[in-house]
Coordinates of C-alpha atoms and ligand atoms in Angstrom, one line a residue:
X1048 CA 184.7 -55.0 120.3
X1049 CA 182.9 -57.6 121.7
X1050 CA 180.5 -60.1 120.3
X1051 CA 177.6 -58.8 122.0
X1052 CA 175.8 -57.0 119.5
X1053 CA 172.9 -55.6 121.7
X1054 CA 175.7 -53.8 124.4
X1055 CA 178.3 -53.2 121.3
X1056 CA 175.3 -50.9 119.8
X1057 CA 174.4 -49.1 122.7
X1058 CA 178.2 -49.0 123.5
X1059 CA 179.4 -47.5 120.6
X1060 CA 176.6 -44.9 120.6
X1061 CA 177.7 -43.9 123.9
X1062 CA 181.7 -43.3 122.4
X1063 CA 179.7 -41.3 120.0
X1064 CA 178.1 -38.9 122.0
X1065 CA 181.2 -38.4 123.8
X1066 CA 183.0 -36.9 120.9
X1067 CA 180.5 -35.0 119.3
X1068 CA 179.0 -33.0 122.8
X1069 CA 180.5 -30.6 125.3
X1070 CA 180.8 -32.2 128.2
X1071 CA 180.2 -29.7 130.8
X1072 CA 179.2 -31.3 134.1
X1073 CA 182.3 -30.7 136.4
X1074 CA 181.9 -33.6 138.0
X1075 CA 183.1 -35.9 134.8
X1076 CA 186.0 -36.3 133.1
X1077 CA 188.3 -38.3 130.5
X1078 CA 190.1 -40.7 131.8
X1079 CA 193.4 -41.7 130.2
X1080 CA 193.7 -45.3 127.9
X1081 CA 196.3 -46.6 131.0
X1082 CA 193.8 -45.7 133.6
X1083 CA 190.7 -47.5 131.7
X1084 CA 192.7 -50.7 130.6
X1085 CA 193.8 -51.0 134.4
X1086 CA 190.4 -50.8 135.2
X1087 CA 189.6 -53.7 132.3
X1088 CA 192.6 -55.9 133.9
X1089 CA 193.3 -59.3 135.3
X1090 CA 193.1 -57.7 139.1
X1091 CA 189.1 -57.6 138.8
X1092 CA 189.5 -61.7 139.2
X1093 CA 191.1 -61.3 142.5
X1094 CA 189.5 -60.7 145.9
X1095 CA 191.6 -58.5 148.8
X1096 CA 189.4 -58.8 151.8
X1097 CA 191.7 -57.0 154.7
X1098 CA 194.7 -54.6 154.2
X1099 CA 198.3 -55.5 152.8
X1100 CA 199.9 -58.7 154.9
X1101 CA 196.3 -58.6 157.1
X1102 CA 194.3 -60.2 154.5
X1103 CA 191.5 -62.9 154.6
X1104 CA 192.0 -64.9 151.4
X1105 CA 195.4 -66.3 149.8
X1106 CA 197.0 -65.0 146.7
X1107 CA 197.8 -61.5 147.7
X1108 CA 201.5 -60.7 146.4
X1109 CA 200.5 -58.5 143.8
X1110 CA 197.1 -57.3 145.4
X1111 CA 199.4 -55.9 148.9
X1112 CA 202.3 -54.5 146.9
X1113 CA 199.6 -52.8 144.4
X1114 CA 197.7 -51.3 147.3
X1115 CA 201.4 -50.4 149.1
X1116 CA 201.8 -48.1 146.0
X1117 CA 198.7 -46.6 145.3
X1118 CA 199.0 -45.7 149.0
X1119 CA 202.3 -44.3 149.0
X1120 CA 201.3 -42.5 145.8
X1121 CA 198.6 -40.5 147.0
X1122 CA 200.7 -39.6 150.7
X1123 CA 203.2 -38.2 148.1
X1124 CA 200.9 -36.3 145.9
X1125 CA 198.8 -34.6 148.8
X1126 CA 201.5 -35.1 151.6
X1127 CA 199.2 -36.7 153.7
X1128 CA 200.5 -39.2 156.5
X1129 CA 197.9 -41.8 156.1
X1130 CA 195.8 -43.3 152.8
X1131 CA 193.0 -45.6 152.6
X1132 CA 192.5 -46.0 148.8
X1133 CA 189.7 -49.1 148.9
X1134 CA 186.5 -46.8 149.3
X1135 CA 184.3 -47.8 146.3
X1136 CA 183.3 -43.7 145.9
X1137 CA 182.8 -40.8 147.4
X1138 CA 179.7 -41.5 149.5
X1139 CA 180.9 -44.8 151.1
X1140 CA 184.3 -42.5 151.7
X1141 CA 182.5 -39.7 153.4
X1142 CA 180.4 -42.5 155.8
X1143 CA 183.8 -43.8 156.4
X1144 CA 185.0 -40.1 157.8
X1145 CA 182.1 -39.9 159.6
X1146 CA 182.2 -43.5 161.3
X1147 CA 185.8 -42.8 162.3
X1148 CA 185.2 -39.9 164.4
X1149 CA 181.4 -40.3 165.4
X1150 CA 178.8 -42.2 166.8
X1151 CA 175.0 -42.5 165.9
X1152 CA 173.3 -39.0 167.1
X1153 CA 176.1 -37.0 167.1
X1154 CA 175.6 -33.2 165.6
X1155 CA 177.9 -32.4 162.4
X1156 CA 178.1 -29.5 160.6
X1157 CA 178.3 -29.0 157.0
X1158 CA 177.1 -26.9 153.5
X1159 CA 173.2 -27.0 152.9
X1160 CA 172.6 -28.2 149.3
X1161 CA 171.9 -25.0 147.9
X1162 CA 174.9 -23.3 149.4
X1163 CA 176.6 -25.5 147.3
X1164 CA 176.8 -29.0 149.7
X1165 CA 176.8 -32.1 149.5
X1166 CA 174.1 -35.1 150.0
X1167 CA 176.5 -36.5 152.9
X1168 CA 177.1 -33.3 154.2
X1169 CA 174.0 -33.9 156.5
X1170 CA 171.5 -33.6 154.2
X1171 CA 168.1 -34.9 155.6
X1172 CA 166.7 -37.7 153.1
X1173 CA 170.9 -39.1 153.5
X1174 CA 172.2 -41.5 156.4
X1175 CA 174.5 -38.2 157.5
X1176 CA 171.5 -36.3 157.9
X1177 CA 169.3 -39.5 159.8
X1178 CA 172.3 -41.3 161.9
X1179 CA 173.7 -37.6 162.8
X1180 CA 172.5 -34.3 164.3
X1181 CA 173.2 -32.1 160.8
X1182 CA 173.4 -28.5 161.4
X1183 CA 173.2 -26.6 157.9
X1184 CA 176.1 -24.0 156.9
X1185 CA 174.5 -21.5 154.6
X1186 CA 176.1 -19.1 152.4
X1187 CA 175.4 -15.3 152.8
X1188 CA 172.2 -14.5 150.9
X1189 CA 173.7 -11.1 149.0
X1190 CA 177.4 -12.2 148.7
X1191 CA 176.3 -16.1 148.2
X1192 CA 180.1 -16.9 149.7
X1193 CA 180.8 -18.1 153.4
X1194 CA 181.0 -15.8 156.3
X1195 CA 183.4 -17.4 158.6
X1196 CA 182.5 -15.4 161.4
X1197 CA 178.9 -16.7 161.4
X1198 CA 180.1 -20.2 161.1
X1199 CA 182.4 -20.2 163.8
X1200 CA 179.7 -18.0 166.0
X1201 CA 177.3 -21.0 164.8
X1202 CA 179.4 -23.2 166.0
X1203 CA 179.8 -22.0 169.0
X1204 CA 176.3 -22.7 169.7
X1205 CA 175.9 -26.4 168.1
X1206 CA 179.5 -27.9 169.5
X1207 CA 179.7 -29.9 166.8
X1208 CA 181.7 -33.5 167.0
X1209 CA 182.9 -33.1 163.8
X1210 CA 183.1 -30.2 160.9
X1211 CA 182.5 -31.7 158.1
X1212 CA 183.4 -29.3 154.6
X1213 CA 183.5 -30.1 151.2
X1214 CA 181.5 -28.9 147.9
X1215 CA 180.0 -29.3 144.8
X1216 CA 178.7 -26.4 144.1
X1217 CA 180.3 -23.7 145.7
X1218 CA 183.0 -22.0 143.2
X1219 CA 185.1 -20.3 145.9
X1220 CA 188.3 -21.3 147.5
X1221 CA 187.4 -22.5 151.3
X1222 CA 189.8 -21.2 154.2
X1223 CA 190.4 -24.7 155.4
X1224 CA 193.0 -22.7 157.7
X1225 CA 190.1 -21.0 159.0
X1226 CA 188.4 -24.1 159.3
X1227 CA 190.8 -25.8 161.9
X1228 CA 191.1 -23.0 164.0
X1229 CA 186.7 -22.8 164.1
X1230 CA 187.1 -26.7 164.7
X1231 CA 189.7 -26.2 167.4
X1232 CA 187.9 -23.7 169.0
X1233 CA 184.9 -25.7 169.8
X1234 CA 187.3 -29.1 169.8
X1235 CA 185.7 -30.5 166.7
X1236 CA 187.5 -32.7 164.0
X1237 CA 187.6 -31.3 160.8
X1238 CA 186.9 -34.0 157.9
X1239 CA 187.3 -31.9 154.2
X1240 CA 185.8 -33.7 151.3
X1241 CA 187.6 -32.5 148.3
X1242 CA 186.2 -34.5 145.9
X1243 CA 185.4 -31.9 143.6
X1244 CA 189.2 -30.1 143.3
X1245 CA 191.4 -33.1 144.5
X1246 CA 192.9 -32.7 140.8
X1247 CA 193.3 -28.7 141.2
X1248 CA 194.5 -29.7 144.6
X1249 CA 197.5 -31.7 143.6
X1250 CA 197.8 -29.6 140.4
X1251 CA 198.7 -26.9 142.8
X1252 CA 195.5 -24.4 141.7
X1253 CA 193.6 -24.8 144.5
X1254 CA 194.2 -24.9 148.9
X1255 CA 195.7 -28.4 149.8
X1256 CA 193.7 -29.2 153.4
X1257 CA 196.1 -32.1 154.4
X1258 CA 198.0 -29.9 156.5
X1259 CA 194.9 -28.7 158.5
X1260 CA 192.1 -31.5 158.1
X1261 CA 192.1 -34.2 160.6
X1262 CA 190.3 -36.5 157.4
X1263 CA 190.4 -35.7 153.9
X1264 CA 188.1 -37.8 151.5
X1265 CA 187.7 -37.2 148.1
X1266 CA 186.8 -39.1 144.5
X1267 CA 189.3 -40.3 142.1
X1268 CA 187.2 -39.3 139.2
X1269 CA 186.3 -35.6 139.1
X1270 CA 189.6 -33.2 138.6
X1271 CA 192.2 -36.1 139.3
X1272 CA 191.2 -37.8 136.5
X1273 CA 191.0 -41.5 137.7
X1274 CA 188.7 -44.4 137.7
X1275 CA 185.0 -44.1 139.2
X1276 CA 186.4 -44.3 143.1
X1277 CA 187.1 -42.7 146.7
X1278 CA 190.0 -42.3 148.5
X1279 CA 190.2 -41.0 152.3
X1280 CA 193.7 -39.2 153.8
X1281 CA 194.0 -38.9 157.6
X1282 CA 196.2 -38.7 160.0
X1283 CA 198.4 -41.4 161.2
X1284 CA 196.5 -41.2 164.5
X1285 CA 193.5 -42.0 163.0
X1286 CA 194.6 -44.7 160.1
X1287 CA 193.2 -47.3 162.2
X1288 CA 189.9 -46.0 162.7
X1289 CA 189.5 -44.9 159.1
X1290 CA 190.5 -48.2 157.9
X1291 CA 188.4 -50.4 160.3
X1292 CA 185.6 -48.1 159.2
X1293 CA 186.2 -48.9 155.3
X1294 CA 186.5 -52.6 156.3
X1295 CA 184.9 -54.2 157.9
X1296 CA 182.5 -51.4 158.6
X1297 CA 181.3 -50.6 155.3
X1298 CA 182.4 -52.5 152.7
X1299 CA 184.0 -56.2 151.8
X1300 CA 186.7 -56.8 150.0
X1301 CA 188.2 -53.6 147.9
X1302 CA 188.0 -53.6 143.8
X1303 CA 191.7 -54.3 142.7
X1304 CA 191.6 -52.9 139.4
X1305 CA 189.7 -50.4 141.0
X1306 CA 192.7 -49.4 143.2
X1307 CA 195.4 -50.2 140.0
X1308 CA 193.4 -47.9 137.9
X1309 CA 194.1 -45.3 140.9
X1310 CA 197.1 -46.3 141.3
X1311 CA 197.7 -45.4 137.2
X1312 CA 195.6 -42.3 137.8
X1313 CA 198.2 -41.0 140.7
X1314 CA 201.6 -41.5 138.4
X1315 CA 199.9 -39.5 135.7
X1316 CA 198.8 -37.1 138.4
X1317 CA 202.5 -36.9 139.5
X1318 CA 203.9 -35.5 136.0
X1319 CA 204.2 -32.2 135.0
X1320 CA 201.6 -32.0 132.5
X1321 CA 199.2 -32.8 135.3
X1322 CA 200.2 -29.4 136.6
X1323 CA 199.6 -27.6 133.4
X1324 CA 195.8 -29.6 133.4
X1325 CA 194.6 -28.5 136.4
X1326 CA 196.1 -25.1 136.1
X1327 CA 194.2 -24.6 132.6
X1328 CA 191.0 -26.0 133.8
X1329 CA 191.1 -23.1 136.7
X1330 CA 191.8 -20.5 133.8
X1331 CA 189.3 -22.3 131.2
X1332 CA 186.5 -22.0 134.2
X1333 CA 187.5 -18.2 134.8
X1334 CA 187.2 -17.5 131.3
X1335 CA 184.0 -18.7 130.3
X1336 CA 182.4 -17.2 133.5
X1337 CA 184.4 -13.8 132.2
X1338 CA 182.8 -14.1 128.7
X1339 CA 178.9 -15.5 130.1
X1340 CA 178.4 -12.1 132.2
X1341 CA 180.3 -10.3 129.4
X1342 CA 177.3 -11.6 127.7
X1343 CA 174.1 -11.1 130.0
X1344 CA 174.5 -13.5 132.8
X1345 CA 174.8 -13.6 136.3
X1346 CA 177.4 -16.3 137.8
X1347 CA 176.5 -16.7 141.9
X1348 CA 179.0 -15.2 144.2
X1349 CA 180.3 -13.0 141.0
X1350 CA 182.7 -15.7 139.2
X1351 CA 184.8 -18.5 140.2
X1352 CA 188.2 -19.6 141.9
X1353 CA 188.1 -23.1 141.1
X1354 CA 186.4 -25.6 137.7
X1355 CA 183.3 -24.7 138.2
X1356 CA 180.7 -22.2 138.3
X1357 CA 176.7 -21.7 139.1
X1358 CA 174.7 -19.2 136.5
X1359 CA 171.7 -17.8 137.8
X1360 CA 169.2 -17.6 134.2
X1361 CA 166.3 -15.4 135.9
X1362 CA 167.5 -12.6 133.7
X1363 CA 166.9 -14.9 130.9
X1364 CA 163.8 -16.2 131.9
X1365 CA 164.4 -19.3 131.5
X1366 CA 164.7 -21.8 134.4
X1367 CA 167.8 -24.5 134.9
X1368 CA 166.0 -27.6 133.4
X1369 CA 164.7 -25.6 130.6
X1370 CA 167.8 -24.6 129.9
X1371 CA 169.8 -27.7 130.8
X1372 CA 167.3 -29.3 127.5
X1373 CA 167.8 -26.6 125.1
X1374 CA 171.3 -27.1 125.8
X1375 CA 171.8 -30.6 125.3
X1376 CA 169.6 -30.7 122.0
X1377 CA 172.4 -27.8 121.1
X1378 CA 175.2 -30.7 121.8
X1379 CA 176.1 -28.6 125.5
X1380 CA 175.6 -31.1 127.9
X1381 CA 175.2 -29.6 131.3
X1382 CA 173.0 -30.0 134.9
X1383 CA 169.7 -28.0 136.3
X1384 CA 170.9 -26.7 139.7
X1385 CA 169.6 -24.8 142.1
X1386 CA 170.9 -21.3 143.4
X1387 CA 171.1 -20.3 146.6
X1388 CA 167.8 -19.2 148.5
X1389 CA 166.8 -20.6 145.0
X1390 CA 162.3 -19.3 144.8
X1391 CA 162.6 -22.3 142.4
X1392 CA 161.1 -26.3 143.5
X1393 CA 164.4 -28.7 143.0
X1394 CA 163.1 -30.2 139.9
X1395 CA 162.7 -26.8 138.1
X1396 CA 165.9 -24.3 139.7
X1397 CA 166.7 -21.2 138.8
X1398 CA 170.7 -22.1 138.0
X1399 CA 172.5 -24.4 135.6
X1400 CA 175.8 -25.6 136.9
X1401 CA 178.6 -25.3 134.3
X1402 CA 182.1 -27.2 134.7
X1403 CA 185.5 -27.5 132.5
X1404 CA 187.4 -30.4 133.6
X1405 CA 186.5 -32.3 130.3
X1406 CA 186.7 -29.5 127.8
X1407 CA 190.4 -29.3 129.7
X1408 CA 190.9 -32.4 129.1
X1409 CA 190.0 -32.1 125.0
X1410 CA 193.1 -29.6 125.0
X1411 CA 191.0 -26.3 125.4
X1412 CA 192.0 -23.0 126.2
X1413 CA 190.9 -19.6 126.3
X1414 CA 189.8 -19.1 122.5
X1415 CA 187.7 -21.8 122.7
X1416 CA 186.2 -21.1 125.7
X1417 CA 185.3 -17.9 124.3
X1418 CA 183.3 -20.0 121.5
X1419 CA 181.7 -22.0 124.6
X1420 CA 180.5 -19.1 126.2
X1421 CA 178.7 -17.9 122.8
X1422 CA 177.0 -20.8 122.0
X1423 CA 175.6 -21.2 125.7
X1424 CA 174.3 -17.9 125.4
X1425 CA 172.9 -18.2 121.9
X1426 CA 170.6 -21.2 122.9
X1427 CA 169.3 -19.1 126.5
X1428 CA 168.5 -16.4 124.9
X1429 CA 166.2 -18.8 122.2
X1430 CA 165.6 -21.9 124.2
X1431 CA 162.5 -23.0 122.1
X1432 CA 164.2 -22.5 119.1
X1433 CA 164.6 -26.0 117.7
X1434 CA 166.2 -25.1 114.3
X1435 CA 169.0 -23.0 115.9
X1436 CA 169.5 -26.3 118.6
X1437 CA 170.6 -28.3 116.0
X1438 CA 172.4 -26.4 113.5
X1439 CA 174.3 -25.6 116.9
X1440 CA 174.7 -29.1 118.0
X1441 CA 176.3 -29.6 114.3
X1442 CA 178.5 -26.7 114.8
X1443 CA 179.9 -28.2 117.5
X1444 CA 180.7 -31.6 116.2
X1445 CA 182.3 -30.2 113.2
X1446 CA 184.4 -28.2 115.5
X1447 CA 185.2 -31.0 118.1
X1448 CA 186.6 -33.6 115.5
X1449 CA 190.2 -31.8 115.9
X1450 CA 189.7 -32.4 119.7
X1451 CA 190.7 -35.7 121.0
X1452 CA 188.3 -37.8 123.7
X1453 CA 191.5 -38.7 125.5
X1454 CA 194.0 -36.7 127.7
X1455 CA 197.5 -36.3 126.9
X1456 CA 199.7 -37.3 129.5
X1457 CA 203.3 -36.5 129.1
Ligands
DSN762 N1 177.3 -36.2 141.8 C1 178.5 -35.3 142.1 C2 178.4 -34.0 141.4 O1 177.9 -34.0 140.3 O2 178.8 -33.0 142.0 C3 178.7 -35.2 143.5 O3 178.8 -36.5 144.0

C-alpha cells in the first residue's frame, strides 16, 4: 500500500465496505485483479492522440497493436464490423453516436427517464435533449413494457433522424428487430446503447443488436465486467464518422491502460465461464424478483428478463429513498428510483432499483438469492427499526466472509 496515510485510510475503508455490503446497484460490478492491474500499468504514461499508424505523437508500437486487439476483440465478441474502443464512458460514447449521424436540431427519439431511459437518451437538462429535437418513448402506463405499435405509429409522426434505444431501467428484453424495421420505415438510423446488458449480451442471455443497429455503444463496466469506459460498434460504413466523432470531436488522446484494461476485460469475456456469469446473473435477477413478490412486493412490468429489476414499495409505504437508507444501514446497498408515471418528486420515488451483477460476481446463486430477498423484505416492512438494521447488516458480513470480492475467471 502506499505511503500516503490520509488516501491509504480512506482506501482501505472503501475495500472494507466492499466485502462486508450487498452490492446491489446493477450498474457496478467486480472487476477481475488482471483487468485492475492493467488499469494500474505503465500504458497510463503514454499519450495515443489519433488511431493505430494515424497518430499525432511518437512511441506508438505498443499503443497501435494494443488498440488493434482490443478492437478485434470486441468485433469478435459481438460480431460487429467496426469498434471504436477510446470513448472515456458511456455518455461521451452515446454523444459520439449521435454526432455521427446528426447535426444540431435534429429530432431523436428515445426512453423517457421513468420508462426506464437514459440521461442521453434526450433527456431535457442533457446536451441530447438541448443540441437535439428529443421526442420521449414512454412505456404503457398498465403493462409498464413498450408497445411497439405506438412507437412506430409515433414515429411516423416525428421522422426522427435517428432512433436512439438503450436502458437502464427497463427490465425487459427490447425487440431491436423490431426496432430496425420502425427505423427503416421512417428511414431513421438506429443507434442501441447496451450499456447496461453488453455482458448478458456476449454472455448469450440477452438479444445481441449488432446485426440490426446501425451504432451500438455501450460501457465496459456494468455486465461485461471491465474497467470504468465506453466502447461504440458500427458499421464499417460508418467507422469513419464514429471515429472522427470520438477524436477529434470529443475527446483528445484515448486512456491506454484504459483501453488494455478493456482489452483484458474482452479475453476474460471470451471464456467459457464468462458464459456461465452472465447466464447466472439473468437467473440470480429472476429469482430474487420471484422471492420479493413471493413476499409482498410489486416488481414494474411483473418481473424481469435481464439483471435488473424496478420494485414499486407503495404497498409498503415506504418511499424509494426511505427505503434505499434503511437498506444500506442493513448492509443492502441499493438506489431510490422512480417508477413509471411515478406520483412521487425525483428526490423522493416510489421505486428502488435492485441489480445482481456483483452478487454474481461473489459466486451467488439461487439459495442465496433467496436469503437476499428476505432480508430486503425484513428491513421494508420495519424501515425505522434501527436495532433490526444492524443486527442485519452483521448478518450479512458474517455471511459474506466465504464470498470472495473478486470474480473467478477460468
Ligand atoms: N449511472 C448508470 C446507471 O446507474 O444506470 C447509467 O449510466
Amino acid at each position: 500500500m502506499w505511503k500516503d496515510e490520509e488516501v491509504s485510510a480512506i482506501y482501505g475503508r472503501e475495500v472494507a465496505r466492499q466485502q462486508r455490503v450487498l452490492r446491489m446497484i446493477p450498474s457496478e460490478n467486480i472487476m477481475s485483479e488482471g483487468v485492475r492491474a492493467a488499469l494500474g500499468g505503465v500504458f497510463c504514461n503514454k499519450y495515443a492522440e489519433g488511431y493505430p499508424s494515424k497518430r499525432y505523437y511518437q512511441g506508438q508500437e505498443n499503443n497501435d497493436a494494443l488498440e488493434r486487439l482490443a478492437q478485434a476483440r470486441a468485433c469478435a465478441l459481438f460480431g460487429a464490423e467496426h469498434a471504436n474502443v477510446q470513448s472515456y464512458s458511456g455518455s461521451p460514447a452515446n454523444m459520439a453516436a449521435y454526432m455521427a449521424v446528426c447535426e444540431p436540431g435534429d429530432r431523436i427519439m428515445g426512453l423517457g427517464l421513468n420508462s426506464g431511459g437514459h440521461l442521453t437518451h434526450g433527456w431535457k437538462v442533457n446536451f441530447s435533449g438541448k443540441l437535439y429535437e428529443p421526442h420521449r418513448i414512454e412505456v404503457e402506463e398498465g403493462t409498464e413494457r413498450l408497445n411497439y405499435d405506438k412507437i412506430a405509429e409515433m414515429a411516423r409522426e416525428v421522422k426522427p433522424k435517428v432512433l436512439f434505444i438503450g436502458t437502464t431501467s427497463y427490465s425487459r428484453v427490447l425487440d431491436f428487430k423490431r426496432f430496425r424495421e420502425i427505423a427503416d420505415e421512417v428511414g431513421a438510423y438506429l443507434v442501441t446503447d447496451i450499456a447496461h446488458v453488453a455482458g448478458l449480451v456476449v454472455a448469450g442471455a440477452y438479444p445481441n443488436p449488432v446485426p440490426y443497429a446501425d451504432i451500438v455503444t455501450m460501457t465496459s463496466h456494468k455486465t461485461l465486467r471491465g474497467p470504468r469506459g465506453g466502447m461504440i460498434l458500427c458499421r464499417e460504413k460508418l467507422a469513419q464518422a464514429v471515429d472522427r466523432a470520438v477524436f477529434p470531436g470529443i475527446q483528445g488522446g484515448p486512456h491506454m491502460n484504459q483501453v488494455m484494461a478493456l482489452a483484458v476485460a474482452l479475453g476474460e469475456a471470451a471464456r467459457p465461464s464468462f458464459r456461465a456469469y452472465g447466464q447466472q446473473v439473468v437467473k440470480n435477477a429472476q429469482c430474487l424478483a420471484d422471492h420479493l413478490t413471493r413476499l409482498g412486493l410489486r416488481i414494474v412490468s411483473g418481473g424481469t428478463d435481464c439483471h435488473m429489476m424496478v420494485v414499486d414499495l407503495r404497498a409498503k409505504n415506504v418511499d424509494g429513498k426511505t427505503a434505499a437508507t434503511a437498506l444500506e444501514k442493513s448492509g443492502i446497498v441499493c438506489n431510490f428510483n422512480a417508477i413509471p408515471y411515478d406520483p412521487n418528486p425525483p428526490r423522493r420515488p416510489s421505486g428502488i432499483r435492485l441489480g445482481t451483477p456483483c452478487l454474481t460476481s461473489r459466486g451467488f446463486k439461487e439459495d442465496e438469492m433467496a436469503k437476499v430477498a428476505s432480508w430486503i423484505v425484513r428491513i421494508l416492512d420495519d424501515p425505522e427499526n434501527a436495532e433490526l438494521q444492524a443486527k442485519t447488516a452483521s448478518e450479512i458480513e458474517a455471511f459474506l466472509k466465504n464470498y470472495p470480492v473478486s470474480p473467478v475467471i477460468d
